[in-house]
Amino acid sequence: EPEVTQTPSHQVTQMGQEVILRCVPISNHLYFYWYRQILGQKVEFLVSFYNNEISEKSEIFDDQFSVERPDGSNFTLKIRSTKLEDSAMYFCASSERSAGGQTQYFGPGTRLLVL
Amino acid sequence: KQEVTQIPAALSVPEGENLVLNCSFTDSAIYNLQWFRQDPGKGLTSLLLIQSSQREQTSGRLNASLDKSSGRSTLYIAASQPGDSATYLCAVRDTNAGKSTFGDGTTLTVKP
């Protein structure tokens, strides 16, 4: 069964450094998402992406964050200058279309630790 | 703003018991509701998706129901097994932009 993949599985970085989290969505999917889960808290929506542009973003997704689909397969989340509070599990998801009953498929996550 | 609540926060049952997990949401104008399983430190595995026009979905020992008008969904697990031990998350998609709003989850422990 097709699946969403994410790399790296774990990333440790120093505060202030830039990180790029990578995702390969399911190949025929058109809608892409990033979520995060701070340890012990809810899964929170960050951003959705369709047709090479952001379709929605949350208040968490400030100027320090950006997303890109640099080629036909990868979908990336960049954090420009990491803060301690960015430490979380970051999940990528994709779906075939956003309306109606389409399942969101989630990747295994990247655990980011900012020191 | 959509809010999703799951009750109970934790549940411990002996193996073989049938159990019900509850999810409620504040805005009934949803497109679909999805139940996920999350093992400790791991990703989200989709269990069941219920479209807004549906009342229930079944997969094996799992049955999910949806009452959109009252803003509630339940996940019924029959004949629970220790391997069912995990956190179960409910998520609703309430716009055609497609973002999901998650509950806090119910952590289930099934004792042998």
CSV table of C-alpha atoms in Angstrom, one decimal:
chain,number,residue,atom,x,y,z
A,1,GLU,CA,0.0,0.0,0.0
A,2,PRO,CA,1.4,3.5,-0.8
A,3,GLU,CA,2.6,5.5,2.1
A,4,VAL,CA,3.8,8.9,3.1
A,5,THR,CA,7.5,8.9,4.0
A,6,GLN,CA,9.4,11.5,6.0
A,7,THR,CA,13.1,12.2,6.6
A,8,PRO,CA,14.9,12.4,8.8
A,9,SER,CA,13.2,10.4,11.5
A,10,HIS,CA,15.0,12.4,14.2
A,11,GLN,CA,16.8,15.8,14.1
A,12,VAL,CA,18.7,17.5,16.8
A,13,THR,CA,19.6,21.2,16.2
A,14,GLN,CA,20.9,24.2,18.1
A,15,MET,CA,18.6,27.1,18.8
A,16,GLY,CA,18.8,29.6,15.9
A,17,GLN,CA,19.7,27.1,13.3
A,18,GLU,CA,17.7,26.4,10.2
A,19,VAL,CA,16.1,23.0,9.6
A,20,ILE,CA,14.4,21.4,6.7
A,21,LEU,CA,12.1,18.6,7.2
A,22,ARG,CA,11.3,16.4,4.1
A,23,CYS,CA,8.3,14.5,3.1
A,24,VAL,CA,7.4,12.4,0.1
A,25,PRO,CA,3.6,12.3,-0.2
A,26,ILE,CA,1.7,9.5,-1.9
A,27,SER,CA,2.3,9.9,-5.6
A,28,ASN,CA,-1.2,10.7,-7.0
A,29,HIS,CA,-2.2,13.0,-4.1
A,30,LEU,CA,-2.7,16.7,-4.7
A,31,TYR,CA,-3.2,18.1,-1.2
A,32,PHE,CA,-0.4,18.3,1.3
A,33,TYR,CA,-0.3,19.2,5.0
A,34,TRP,CA,2.1,19.7,7.9
A,35,TYR,CA,1.0,19.1,11.5
A,36,ARG,CA,3.0,19.1,14.7
A,37,GLN,CA,2.6,17.5,18.1
A,38,ILE,CA,4.4,18.9,21.1
A,39,LEU,CA,5.1,16.1,23.6
A,40,GLY,CA,2.0,15.3,25.6
A,41,GLN,CA,-0.2,17.8,23.6
A,42,LYS,CA,-2.7,17.6,20.7
A,43,VAL,CA,-1.8,17.2,17.1
A,44,GLU,CA,-2.0,20.8,15.7
A,45,PHE,CA,-2.5,21.9,12.1
A,46,LEU,CA,0.3,24.1,10.6
A,47,VAL,CA,-0.3,24.5,6.9
A,48,SER,CA,-2.0,23.0,3.9
A,49,PHE,CA,-0.7,23.2,0.3
A,50,TYR,CA,-2.3,22.8,-3.1
A,51,ASN,CA,-1.4,23.7,-6.6
A,52,ASN,CA,2.0,25.0,-5.5
A,53,GLU,CA,0.6,27.5,-3.0
A,54,ILE,CA,-0.5,27.6,0.6
A,55,SER,CA,-4.2,27.2,0.9
A,56,GLU,CA,-4.5,27.6,4.6
A,57,LYS,CA,-2.2,28.2,7.6
A,58,SER,CA,-2.6,28.4,11.3
A,59,GLU,CA,-1.4,31.1,13.7
A,60,ILE,CA,1.5,28.9,14.5
A,61,PHE,CA,2.8,29.1,11.0
A,62,ASP,CA,4.5,32.4,11.2
A,63,ASP,CA,7.3,34.0,9.1
A,64,GLN,CA,9.8,31.5,10.5
A,65,PHE,CA,8.1,28.7,8.7
A,66,SER,CA,7.9,28.1,5.0
A,67,VAL,CA,6.9,25.2,2.7
A,68,GLU,CA,7.9,24.2,-0.7
A,69,ARG,CA,7.4,21.5,-3.3
A,70,PRO,CA,10.8,21.8,-5.0
A,71,ASP,CA,10.1,18.9,-7.5
A,72,GLY,CA,7.3,16.5,-8.4
A,73,SER,CA,7.8,14.3,-5.3
A,74,ASN,CA,9.1,16.2,-2.3
A,75,PHE,CA,7.3,18.5,0.1
A,76,THR,CA,9.4,20.4,2.6
A,77,LEU,CA,8.9,22.3,5.8
A,78,LYS,CA,11.6,24.8,6.6
A,79,ILE,CA,12.1,26.5,10.0
A,80,ARG,CA,14.5,29.4,9.5
A,81,SER,CA,15.6,30.1,13.0
A,82,THR,CA,14.6,27.4,15.4
A,83,LYS,CA,13.4,28.1,18.9
A,84,LEU,CA,13.3,25.8,21.9
A,85,GLU,CA,9.5,25.7,21.6
A,86,ASP,CA,9.8,24.3,18.1
A,87,SER,CA,10.7,20.9,19.6
A,88,ALA,CA,8.0,18.6,18.6
A,89,MET,CA,7.0,15.7,16.3
A,90,TYR,CA,6.3,17.0,12.8
A,91,PHE,CA,3.9,15.0,10.6
A,92,CYS,CA,3.4,15.4,6.9
A,93,ALA,CA,0.1,14.2,5.4
A,94,SER,CA,-1.4,14.0,2.0
A,95,SER,CA,-4.8,13.3,0.4
A,96,GLU,CA,-6.2,12.9,-3.0
A,97,ARG,CA,-8.6,15.8,-2.8
A,98,SER,CA,-9.8,17.9,0.1
A,99,ALA,CA,-13.6,17.9,-0.2
A,100,GLY,CA,-15.8,15.2,1.1
A,101,GLY,CA,-14.6,11.8,2.3
A,102,GLN,CA,-11.0,11.6,1.3
A,103,THR,CA,-8.7,10.1,3.9
A,104,GLN,CA,-5.6,12.0,5.1
A,105,TYR,CA,-2.6,9.7,5.1
A,106,PHE,CA,0.1,10.6,7.6
A,107,GLY,CA,3.8,9.9,7.6
A,108,PRO,CA,5.7,8.5,10.5
A,109,GLY,CA,6.9,11.9,11.6
A,110,THR,CA,10.2,13.7,12.2
A,111,ARG,CA,11.1,14.2,15.9
A,112,LEU,CA,12.8,17.6,16.1
A,113,LEU,CA,14.7,18.5,19.2
A,114,VAL,CA,16.0,22.1,19.6
A,115,LEU,CA,18.7,22.6,22.2
B,1,LYS,CA,-13.4,27.7,15.9
B,2,GLN,CA,-13.8,24.0,15.9
B,3,GLU,CA,-13.0,22.2,19.2
B,4,VAL,CA,-12.7,18.5,19.5
B,5,THR,CA,-13.0,16.7,22.9
B,6,GLN,CA,-12.4,13.0,23.7
B,7,ILE,CA,-13.6,11.2,26.7
B,8,PRO,CA,-12.3,9.4,28.6
B,9,ALA,CA,-8.6,10.6,28.6
B,10,ALA,CA,-7.5,7.1,29.6
B,11,LEU,CA,-9.1,3.7,29.8
B,12,SER,CA,-7.9,0.4,31.2
B,13,VAL,CA,-9.8,-2.8,30.5
B,14,PRO,CA,-9.2,-6.5,30.8
B,15,GLU,CA,-8.6,-8.4,27.6
B,16,GLY,CA,-11.8,-9.5,25.8
B,17,GLU,CA,-14.0,-6.6,26.9
B,18,ASN,CA,-16.0,-4.5,24.5
B,19,LEU,CA,-15.4,-0.8,24.8
B,20,VAL,CA,-16.5,2.6,23.5
B,21,LEU,CA,-14.4,5.7,23.0
B,22,ASN,CA,-16.2,9.1,22.7
B,23,CYS,CA,-15.5,12.1,20.6
B,24,SER,CA,-17.4,15.3,20.5
B,25,PHE,CA,-17.0,18.4,18.3
B,26,THR,CA,-18.5,21.9,18.6
B,27,ASP,CA,-19.3,22.7,15.0
B,28,SER,CA,-21.5,20.2,13.3
B,29,ALA,CA,-20.7,21.5,9.8
B,30,ILE,CA,-18.0,18.9,9.1
B,31,TYR,CA,-17.0,17.1,5.9
B,32,ASN,CA,-15.7,14.0,7.6
B,33,LEU,CA,-14.4,12.5,10.7
B,34,GLN,CA,-11.4,10.2,11.0
B,35,TRP,CA,-10.3,7.9,13.8
B,36,PHE,CA,-6.5,7.3,14.2
B,37,ARG,CA,-4.4,5.1,16.3
B,38,GLN,CA,-1.1,6.3,17.7
B,39,ASP,CA,1.5,4.1,19.3
B,40,PRO,CA,4.0,5.8,21.7
B,41,GLY,CA,6.5,7.9,19.8
B,42,LYS,CA,5.0,6.9,16.5
B,43,GLY,CA,3.0,8.3,13.7
B,44,LEU,CA,-0.8,8.2,13.0
B,45,THR,CA,-2.4,5.2,11.6
B,46,SER,CA,-5.8,5.8,10.0
B,47,LEU,CA,-8.5,3.4,11.3
B,48,LEU,CA,-11.8,4.6,9.9
B,49,LEU,CA,-13.1,7.5,8.0
B,50,ILE,CA,-16.8,8.5,8.2
B,51,GLN,CA,-18.1,10.9,5.6
B,52,SER,CA,-20.6,13.6,6.8
B,53,SER,CA,-23.4,11.8,5.0
B,54,GLN,CA,-22.7,8.5,6.7
B,55,ARG,CA,-23.8,7.2,10.1
B,56,GLU,CA,-21.2,4.5,10.6
B,57,GLN,CA,-18.3,2.6,9.3
B,58,THR,CA,-16.9,-0.8,10.2
B,59,SER,CA,-13.5,-2.4,9.9
B,60,GLY,CA,-13.0,-5.8,11.5
B,61,ARG,CA,-13.5,-5.4,15.3
B,62,LEU,CA,-13.9,-1.6,15.0
B,63,ASN,CA,-17.1,0.3,14.4
B,64,ALA,CA,-17.3,4.0,14.3
B,65,SER,CA,-20.6,6.0,14.4
B,66,LEU,CA,-21.3,9.6,13.6
B,67,ASP,CA,-24.2,11.8,14.8
B,68,LYS,CA,-23.4,15.1,13.1
B,69,SER,CA,-26.4,17.0,14.5
B,70,SER,CA,-25.3,16.3,18.1
B,71,GLY,CA,-21.6,16.7,17.3
B,72,ARG,CA,-20.7,13.2,18.4
B,73,SER,CA,-18.8,10.1,17.3
B,74,THR,CA,-18.0,6.9,19.0
B,75,LEU,CA,-15.5,4.2,18.3
B,76,TYR,CA,-16.5,0.8,19.4
B,77,ILE,CA,-13.8,-1.9,19.8
B,78,ALA,CA,-15.1,-5.4,20.2
B,79,ALA,CA,-13.3,-8.2,22.0
B,80,SER,CA,-10.3,-6.0,23.0
B,81,GLN,CA,-6.8,-7.4,22.8
B,82,PRO,CA,-3.5,-6.3,24.4
B,83,GLY,CA,-2.3,-5.3,20.9
B,84,ASP,CA,-5.1,-2.7,20.9
B,85,SER,CA,-3.2,-0.7,23.6
B,86,ALA,CA,-2.5,2.7,22.1
B,87,THR,CA,-3.8,6.2,22.0
B,88,TYR,CA,-6.9,6.7,19.8
B,89,LEU,CA,-7.4,10.1,18.2
B,90,CYS,CA,-10.4,11.6,16.6
B,91,ALA,CA,-10.1,14.3,14.0
B,92,VAL,CA,-12.7,16.3,12.0
B,93,ARG,CA,-12.3,18.1,8.7
B,94,ASP,CA,-14.7,21.0,8.7
B,95,THR,CA,-13.9,23.0,5.5
B,96,ASN,CA,-13.1,22.0,2.0
B,97,ALA,CA,-9.6,23.4,2.6
B,98,GLY,CA,-9.2,20.1,4.3
B,99,LYS,CA,-7.3,20.7,7.6
B,100,SER,CA,-8.0,18.4,10.4
B,101,THR,CA,-8.7,19.4,14.0
B,102,PHE,CA,-7.7,16.8,16.5
B,103,GLY,CA,-8.9,15.8,19.9
B,104,ASP,CA,-6.5,15.1,22.8
B,105,GLY,CA,-7.0,11.3,22.4
B,106,THR,CA,-7.9,8.4,24.6
B,107,THR,CA,-5.1,6.3,25.9
B,108,LEU,CA,-6.3,2.7,26.0
B,109,THR,CA,-4.6,-0.1,27.9
B,110,VAL,CA,-5.8,-3.6,27.5
B,111,LYS,CA,-4.5,-5.9,30.2
B,112,PRO,CA,-3.9,-9.6,29.4
